[in-house]
Short mmCIF file of C-alpha atoms in Angstrom, two decimals:
data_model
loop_
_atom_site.label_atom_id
_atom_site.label_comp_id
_atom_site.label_asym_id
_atom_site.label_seq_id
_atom_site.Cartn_x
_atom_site.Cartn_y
_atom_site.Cartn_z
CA UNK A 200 102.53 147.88 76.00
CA UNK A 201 104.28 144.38 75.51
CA UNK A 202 103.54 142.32 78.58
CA UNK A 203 107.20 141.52 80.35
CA UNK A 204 108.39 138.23 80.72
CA UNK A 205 108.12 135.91 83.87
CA UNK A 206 109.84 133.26 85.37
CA UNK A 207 106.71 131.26 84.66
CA UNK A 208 106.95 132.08 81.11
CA UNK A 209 110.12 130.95 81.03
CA UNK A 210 109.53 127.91 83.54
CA UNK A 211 106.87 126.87 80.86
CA UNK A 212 109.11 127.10 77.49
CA UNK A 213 111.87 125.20 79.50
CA UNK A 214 109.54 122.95 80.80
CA UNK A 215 110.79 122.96 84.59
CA UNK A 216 109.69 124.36 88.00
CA UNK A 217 109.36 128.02 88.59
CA UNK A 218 111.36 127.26 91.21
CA UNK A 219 114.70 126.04 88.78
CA UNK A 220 114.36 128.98 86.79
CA UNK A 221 114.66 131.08 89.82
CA UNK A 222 118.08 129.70 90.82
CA UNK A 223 118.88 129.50 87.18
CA UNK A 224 119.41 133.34 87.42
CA UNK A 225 120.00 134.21 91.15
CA UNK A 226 121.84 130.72 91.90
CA UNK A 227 122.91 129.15 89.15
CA UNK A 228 126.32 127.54 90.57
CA UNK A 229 122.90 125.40 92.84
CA UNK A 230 122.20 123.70 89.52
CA UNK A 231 122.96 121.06 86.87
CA UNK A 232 125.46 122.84 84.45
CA UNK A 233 123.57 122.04 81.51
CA UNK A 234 120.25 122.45 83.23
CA UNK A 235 120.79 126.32 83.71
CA UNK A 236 122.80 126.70 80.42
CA UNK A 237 119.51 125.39 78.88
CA UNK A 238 117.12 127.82 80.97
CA UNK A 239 119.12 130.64 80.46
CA UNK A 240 119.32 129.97 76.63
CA UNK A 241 115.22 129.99 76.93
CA UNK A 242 115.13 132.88 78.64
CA UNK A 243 117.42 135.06 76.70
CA UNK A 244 115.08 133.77 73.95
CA UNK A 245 112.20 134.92 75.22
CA UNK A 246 113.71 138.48 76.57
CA UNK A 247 113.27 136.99 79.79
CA UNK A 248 116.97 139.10 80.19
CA UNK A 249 115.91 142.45 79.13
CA UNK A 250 112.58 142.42 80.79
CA UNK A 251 114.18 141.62 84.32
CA UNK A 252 117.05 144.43 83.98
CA UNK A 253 116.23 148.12 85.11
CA UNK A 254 116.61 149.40 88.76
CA UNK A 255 119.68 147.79 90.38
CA UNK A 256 117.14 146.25 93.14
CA UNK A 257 114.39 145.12 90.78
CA UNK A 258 113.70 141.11 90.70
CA UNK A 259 112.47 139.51 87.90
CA UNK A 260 109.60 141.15 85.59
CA UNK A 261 106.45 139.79 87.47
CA UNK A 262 107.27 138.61 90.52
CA UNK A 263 107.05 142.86 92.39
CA UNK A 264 110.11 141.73 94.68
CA UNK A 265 113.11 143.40 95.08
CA UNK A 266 116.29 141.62 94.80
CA UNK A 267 116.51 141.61 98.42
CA UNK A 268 113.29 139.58 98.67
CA UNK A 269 111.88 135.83 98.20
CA UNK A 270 110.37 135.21 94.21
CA UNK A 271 107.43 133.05 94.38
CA UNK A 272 109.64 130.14 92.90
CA UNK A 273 112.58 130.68 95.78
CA UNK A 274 113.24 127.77 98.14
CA UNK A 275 113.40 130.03 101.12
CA UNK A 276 109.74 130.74 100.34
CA UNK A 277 107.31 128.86 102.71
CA UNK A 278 105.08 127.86 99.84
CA UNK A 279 108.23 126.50 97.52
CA UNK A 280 109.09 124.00 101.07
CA UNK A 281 105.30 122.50 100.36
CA UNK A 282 103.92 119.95 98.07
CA UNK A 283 100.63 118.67 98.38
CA UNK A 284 99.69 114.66 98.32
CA UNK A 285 95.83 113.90 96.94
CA UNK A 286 94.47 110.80 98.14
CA UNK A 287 90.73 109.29 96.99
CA UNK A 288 90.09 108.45 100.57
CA UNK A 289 91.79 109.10 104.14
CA UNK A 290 89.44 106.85 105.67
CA UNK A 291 90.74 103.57 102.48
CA UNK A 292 94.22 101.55 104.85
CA UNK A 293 95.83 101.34 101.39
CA UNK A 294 96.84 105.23 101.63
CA UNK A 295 98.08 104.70 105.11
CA UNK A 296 101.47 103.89 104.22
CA UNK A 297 101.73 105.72 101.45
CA UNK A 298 100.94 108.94 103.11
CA UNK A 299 103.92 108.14 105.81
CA UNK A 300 106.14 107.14 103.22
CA UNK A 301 106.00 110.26 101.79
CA UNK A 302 106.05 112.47 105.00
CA UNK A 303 108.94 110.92 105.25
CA UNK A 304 110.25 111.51 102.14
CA UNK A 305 109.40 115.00 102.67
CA UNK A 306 110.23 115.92 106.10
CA UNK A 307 114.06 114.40 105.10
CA UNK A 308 114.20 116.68 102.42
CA UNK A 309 112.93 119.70 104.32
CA UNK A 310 109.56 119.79 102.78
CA UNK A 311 105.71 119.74 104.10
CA UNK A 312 103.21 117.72 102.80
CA UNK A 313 100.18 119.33 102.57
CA UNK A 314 97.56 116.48 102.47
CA UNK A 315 93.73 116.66 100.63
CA UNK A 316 91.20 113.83 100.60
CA UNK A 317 88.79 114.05 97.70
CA UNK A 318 86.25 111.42 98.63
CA UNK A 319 86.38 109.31 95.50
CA UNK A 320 84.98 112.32 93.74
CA UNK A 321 86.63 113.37 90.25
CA UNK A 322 84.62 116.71 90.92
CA UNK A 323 86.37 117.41 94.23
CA UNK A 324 89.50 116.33 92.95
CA UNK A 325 89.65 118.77 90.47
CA UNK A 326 88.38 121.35 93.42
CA UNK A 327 91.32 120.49 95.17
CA UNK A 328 93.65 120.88 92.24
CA UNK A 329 92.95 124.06 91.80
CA UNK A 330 93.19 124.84 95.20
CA UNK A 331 96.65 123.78 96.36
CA UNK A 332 98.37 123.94 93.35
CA UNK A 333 98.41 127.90 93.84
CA UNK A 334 100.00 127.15 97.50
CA UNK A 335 102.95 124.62 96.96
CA UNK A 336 105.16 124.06 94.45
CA UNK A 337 104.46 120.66 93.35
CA UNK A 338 101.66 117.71 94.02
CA UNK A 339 101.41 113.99 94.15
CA UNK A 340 98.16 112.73 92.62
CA UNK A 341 97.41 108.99 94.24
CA UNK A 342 95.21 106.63 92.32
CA UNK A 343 93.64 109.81 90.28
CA UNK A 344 90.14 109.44 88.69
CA UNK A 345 91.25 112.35 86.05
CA UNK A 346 91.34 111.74 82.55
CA UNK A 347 94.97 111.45 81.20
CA UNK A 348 94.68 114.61 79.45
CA UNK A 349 93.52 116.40 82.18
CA UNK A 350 96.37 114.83 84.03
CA UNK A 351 98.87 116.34 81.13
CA UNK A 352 97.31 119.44 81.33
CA UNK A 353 97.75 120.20 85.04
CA UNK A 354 101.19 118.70 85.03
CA UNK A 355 101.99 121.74 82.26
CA UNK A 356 101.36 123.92 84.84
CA UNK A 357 102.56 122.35 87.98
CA UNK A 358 105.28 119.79 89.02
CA UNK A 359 103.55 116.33 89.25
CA UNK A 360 103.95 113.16 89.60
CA UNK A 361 101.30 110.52 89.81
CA UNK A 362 100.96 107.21 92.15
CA UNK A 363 99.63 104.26 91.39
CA UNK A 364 98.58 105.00 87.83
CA UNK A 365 100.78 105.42 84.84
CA UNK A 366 100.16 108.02 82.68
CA UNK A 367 101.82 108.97 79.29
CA UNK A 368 104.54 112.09 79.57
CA UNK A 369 103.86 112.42 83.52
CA UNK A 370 106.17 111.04 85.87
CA UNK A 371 104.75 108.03 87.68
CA UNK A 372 105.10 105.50 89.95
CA UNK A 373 103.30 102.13 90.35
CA UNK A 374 102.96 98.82 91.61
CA UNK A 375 103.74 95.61 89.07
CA UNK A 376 99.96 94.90 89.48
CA UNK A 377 99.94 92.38 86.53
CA UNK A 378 102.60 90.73 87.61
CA UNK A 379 101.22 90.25 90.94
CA UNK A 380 97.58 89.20 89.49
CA UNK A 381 99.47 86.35 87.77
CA UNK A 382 100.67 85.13 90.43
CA UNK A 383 97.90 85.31 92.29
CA UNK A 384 95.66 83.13 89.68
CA UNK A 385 98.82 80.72 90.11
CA UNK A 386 98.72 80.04 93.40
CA UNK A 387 94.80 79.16 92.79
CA UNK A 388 95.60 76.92 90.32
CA UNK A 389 98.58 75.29 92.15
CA UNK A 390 95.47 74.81 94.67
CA UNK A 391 92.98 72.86 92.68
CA UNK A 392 90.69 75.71 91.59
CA UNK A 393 89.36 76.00 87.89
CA UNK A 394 87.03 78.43 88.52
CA UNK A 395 87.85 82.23 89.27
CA UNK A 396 85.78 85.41 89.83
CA UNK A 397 87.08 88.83 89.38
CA UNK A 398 85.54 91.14 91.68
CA UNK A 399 85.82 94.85 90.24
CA UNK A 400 86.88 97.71 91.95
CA UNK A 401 86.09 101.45 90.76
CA UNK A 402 85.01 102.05 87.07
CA UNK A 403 87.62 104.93 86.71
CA UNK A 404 90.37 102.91 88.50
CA UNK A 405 93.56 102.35 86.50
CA UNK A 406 94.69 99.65 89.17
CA UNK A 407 91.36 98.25 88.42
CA UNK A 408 92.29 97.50 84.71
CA UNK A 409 94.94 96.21 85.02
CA UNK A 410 94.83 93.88 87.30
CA UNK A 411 91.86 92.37 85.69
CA UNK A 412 93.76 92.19 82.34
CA UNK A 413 96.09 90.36 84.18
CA UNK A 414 93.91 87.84 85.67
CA UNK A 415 91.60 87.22 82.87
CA UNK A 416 95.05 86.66 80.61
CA UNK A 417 96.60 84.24 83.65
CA UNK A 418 93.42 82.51 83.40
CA UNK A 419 93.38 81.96 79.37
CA UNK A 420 96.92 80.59 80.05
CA UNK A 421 95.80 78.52 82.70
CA UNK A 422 92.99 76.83 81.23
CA UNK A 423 90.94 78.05 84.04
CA UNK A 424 87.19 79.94 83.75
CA UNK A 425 86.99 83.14 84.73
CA UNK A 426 84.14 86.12 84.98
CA UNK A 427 84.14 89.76 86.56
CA UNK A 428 81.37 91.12 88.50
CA UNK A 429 81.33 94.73 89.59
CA UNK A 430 82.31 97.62 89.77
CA UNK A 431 82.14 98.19 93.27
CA UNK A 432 83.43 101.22 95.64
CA UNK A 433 86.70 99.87 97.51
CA UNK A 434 84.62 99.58 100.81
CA UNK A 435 84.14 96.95 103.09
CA UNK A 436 80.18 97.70 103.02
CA UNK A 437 80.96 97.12 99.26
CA UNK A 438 81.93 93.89 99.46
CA UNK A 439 78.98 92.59 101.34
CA UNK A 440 77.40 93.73 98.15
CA UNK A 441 79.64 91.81 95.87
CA UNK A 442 78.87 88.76 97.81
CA UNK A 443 75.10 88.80 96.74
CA UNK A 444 76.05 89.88 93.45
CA UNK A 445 78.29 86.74 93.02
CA UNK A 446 75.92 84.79 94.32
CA UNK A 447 73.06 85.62 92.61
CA UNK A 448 74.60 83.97 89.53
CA UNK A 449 74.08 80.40 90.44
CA UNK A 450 75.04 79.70 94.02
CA UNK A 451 78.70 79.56 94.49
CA UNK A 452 79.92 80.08 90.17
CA UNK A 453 83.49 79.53 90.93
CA UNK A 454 86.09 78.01 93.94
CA UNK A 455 87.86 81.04 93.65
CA UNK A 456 87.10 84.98 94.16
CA UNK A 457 90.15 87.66 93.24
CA UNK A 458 89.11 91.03 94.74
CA UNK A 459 90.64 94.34 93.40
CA UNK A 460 91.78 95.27 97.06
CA UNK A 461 91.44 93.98 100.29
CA UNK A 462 88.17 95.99 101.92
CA UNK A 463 86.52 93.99 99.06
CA UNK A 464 88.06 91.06 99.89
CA UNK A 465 87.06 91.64 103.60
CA UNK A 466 83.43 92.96 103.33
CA UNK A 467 83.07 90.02 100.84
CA UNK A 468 84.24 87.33 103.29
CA UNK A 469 81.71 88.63 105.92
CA UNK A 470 78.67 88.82 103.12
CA UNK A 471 79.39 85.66 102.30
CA UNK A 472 79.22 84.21 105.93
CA UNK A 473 76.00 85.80 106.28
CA UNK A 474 74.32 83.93 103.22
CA UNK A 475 76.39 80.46 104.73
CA UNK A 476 79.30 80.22 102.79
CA UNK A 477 82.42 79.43 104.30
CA UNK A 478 85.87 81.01 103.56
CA UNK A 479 88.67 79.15 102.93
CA UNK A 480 86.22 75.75 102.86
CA UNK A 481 83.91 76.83 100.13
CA UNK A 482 85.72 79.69 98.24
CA UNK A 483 88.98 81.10 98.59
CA UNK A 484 89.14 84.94 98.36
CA UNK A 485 92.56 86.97 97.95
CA UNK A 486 92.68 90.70 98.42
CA UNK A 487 95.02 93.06 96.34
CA UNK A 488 97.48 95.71 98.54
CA UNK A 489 98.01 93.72 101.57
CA UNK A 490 97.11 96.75 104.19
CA UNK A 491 97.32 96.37 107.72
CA UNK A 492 93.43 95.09 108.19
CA UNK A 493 94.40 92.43 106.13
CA UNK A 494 95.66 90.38 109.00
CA UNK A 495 93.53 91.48 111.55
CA UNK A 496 90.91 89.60 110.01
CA UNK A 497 89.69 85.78 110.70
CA UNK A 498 90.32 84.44 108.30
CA UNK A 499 93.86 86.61 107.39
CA UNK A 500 93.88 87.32 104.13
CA UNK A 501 95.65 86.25 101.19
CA UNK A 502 96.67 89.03 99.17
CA UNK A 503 99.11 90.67 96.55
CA UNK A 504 101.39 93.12 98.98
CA UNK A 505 102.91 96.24 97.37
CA UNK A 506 105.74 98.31 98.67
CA UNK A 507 103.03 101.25 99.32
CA UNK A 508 105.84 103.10 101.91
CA UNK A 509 108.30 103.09 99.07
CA UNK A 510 105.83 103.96 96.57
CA UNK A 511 104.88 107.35 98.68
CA UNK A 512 108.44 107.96 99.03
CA UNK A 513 109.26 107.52 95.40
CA UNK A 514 107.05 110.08 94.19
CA UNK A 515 108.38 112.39 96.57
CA UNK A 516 112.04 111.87 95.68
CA UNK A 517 110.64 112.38 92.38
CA UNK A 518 109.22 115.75 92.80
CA UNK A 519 111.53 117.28 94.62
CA UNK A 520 113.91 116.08 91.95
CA UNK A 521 112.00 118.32 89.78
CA UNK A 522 111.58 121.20 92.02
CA UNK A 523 115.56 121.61 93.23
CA UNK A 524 116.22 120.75 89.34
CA UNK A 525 118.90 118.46 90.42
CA UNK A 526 117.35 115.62 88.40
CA UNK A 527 114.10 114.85 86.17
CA UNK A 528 112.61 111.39 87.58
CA UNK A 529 112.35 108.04 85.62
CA UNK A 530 108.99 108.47 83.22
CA UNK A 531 107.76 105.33 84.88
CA UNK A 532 108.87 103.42 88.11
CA UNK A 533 107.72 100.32 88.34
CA UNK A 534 107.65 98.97 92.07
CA UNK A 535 107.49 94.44 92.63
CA UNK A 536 104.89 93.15 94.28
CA UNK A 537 104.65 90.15 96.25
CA UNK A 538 101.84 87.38 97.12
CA UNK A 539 101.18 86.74 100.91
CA UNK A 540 99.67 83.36 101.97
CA UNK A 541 97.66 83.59 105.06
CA UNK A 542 94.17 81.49 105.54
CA UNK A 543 91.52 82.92 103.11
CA UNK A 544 92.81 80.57 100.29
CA UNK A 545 92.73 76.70 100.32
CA UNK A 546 92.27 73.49 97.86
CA UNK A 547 89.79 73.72 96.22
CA UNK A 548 86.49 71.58 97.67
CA UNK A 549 85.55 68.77 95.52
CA UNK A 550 81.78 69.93 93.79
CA UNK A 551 79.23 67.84 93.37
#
């Protein structure tokens, strides 16, 4: 016997939200015009029309709901009011504001964010995944450690959008973080410095890349040396690491330290106190992100800010953009960032 047709069948072909297709049929007059001409063209392709007529009660082929009742993909279904936001780390300040900017997001729209920490692990990540992606009707993967493809393939079967990290046909929204490299490596050399080190963050970090793309290029331009040492976990205890690692290379090898966020930047500050280097005096260090411990710290840091509110936000908007069908979102926002002087940086000391 042929198998019928679902609304995920259909969902898939037209390449929206189970969800859309589901008002396509029951609520069309709730969508874009051509939107549900297009889904209904799909369907009717598919026999997606035949396979859902039959007792004057039936709901669509698959779903074993009666007219009267909620299709997975209806909005007055608990699970199609949830989306899920995957973090690396709960415990990492940089996913503070991101996770209220998107609550916020959410809650205005009339959604719940479902929230999973997968502890830097691409293992658990894909764990999670799996998990929540059968429970809400779209996710938000933050700073993912997935392989693109992987990335495409999930988002084939799910709504997504991914933060800070741009992938190729997935919706995503970042931070300029090569802009705001640049300018960081400016305001060294506007300080005297000629010297820079580049301390890494995670291997699997697309933030990572880039940023150190940025700097080495700024550098180049700048006629000033630079080097990269790392990678190192985005942890405070990390950083006190990096500060032996840089230097172990010949004493103090450069004026100037760029660190791929600010725990780095921190836990490198405090390592390097502890073998009697002193910050801004011997070597200025900027952070990346500009979280809240950034300025809790003596000395404050310097650091590239980001909009991180905006950027949880963003996604948001941009899922549920995809869910209600009313729009698809840009195939990459790009976010400004911003450099914020506090005491970690200074002119450069004179060497001997």
């Amino acid at each position: 016997m042929e198998k019928a047709v679902t609304i995920y069948d259909v969902a898939r072909a037209a390449g929206v939200a189970p969800s859309t297709v589901s008002r396509a049929f029951s609520r069309p007059g709730r969508l874009n015009a051509a939107t549900a001409e297009r889904i209904l063209r799909v369907g009717a392709s598919l026999g997606y029309e035949r396979s859902r007529q039959g007792a004057g009660s039936a709901g669509p082929a698959g779903t074993g709901l009666g007219r009267g009742g909620a299709t997975h993909g209806d909005t007055d279904r608990p699970a199609a009011r949830m989306i899920a936001l995957i973090v690396p780390d709960i415990t990492n300040p940089f996913y503070f504001e991101i996770i209220r900017g998107a609550e916020r997001a959410a809650s205005e729209a009339g959604h719940t964010l479902v929230l999973s920490d997968t502890q830097e692990s691409r293992r658990l990540e894909r764990d999670a995944l799996e998990r929540t992606s059968a429970i809400v009707a779209g996710l938000l993967l933050t700073s993912t450690r997935m392989d693109d493809a992987d990335i495409v393939e999930v988002s084939r079967r799910t709504p997504l959008v991914v933060l800070n990290r741009e992938v190729a046909g997935v919706p995503s929204v970042v931070t300029d973080n090569r802009a705001g490299a640049r300018r960081a490596v400016e305001h060294l050399v506007e300080l005297g410095h000629t010297s820079l080190t580049y301390v890494a963050g995670p291997e699997a970090s697309w933030a990572d890349g880039q940023r150190w793309i940025a700097a080495r290029e700024a550098a180049d331009d700048l006629g000033m040396r630079v080097q990269r040492i790392g990678p190192f976990a985005p942890t405070v205890d990390a950083g006190v690491y990096a500060a032996q690692s840089f230097t172990e290379l010949s004493g103090l090898p450069s004026t100037a330290v760029l660190c791929y966020n600010d725990q780095l930047a921190i836990g490198l500050i405090r390592g390097l106190g502890l073998l009697g280097a002193r910050v801004p005096e011997d070597v200025s260090v900027i952070g990346f992100d500009n979280t809240l411990v950034a300025d809790l710290v003596t000395p404050g840091i310097t650091t590239v800010a980001a909009p991180l509110d905006s950027l949880g936000a963003t996604g948001v908007s941009g899922l549920i953009g995809m869910l209600t069908g009313h729009r698809r979102p840009d195939p990459l926002v790009v976010l400004p960032s911003l450099l914020v002087v506090r005491g970690s940086t200074s002119q450069a000391a004179a060497r001997p």
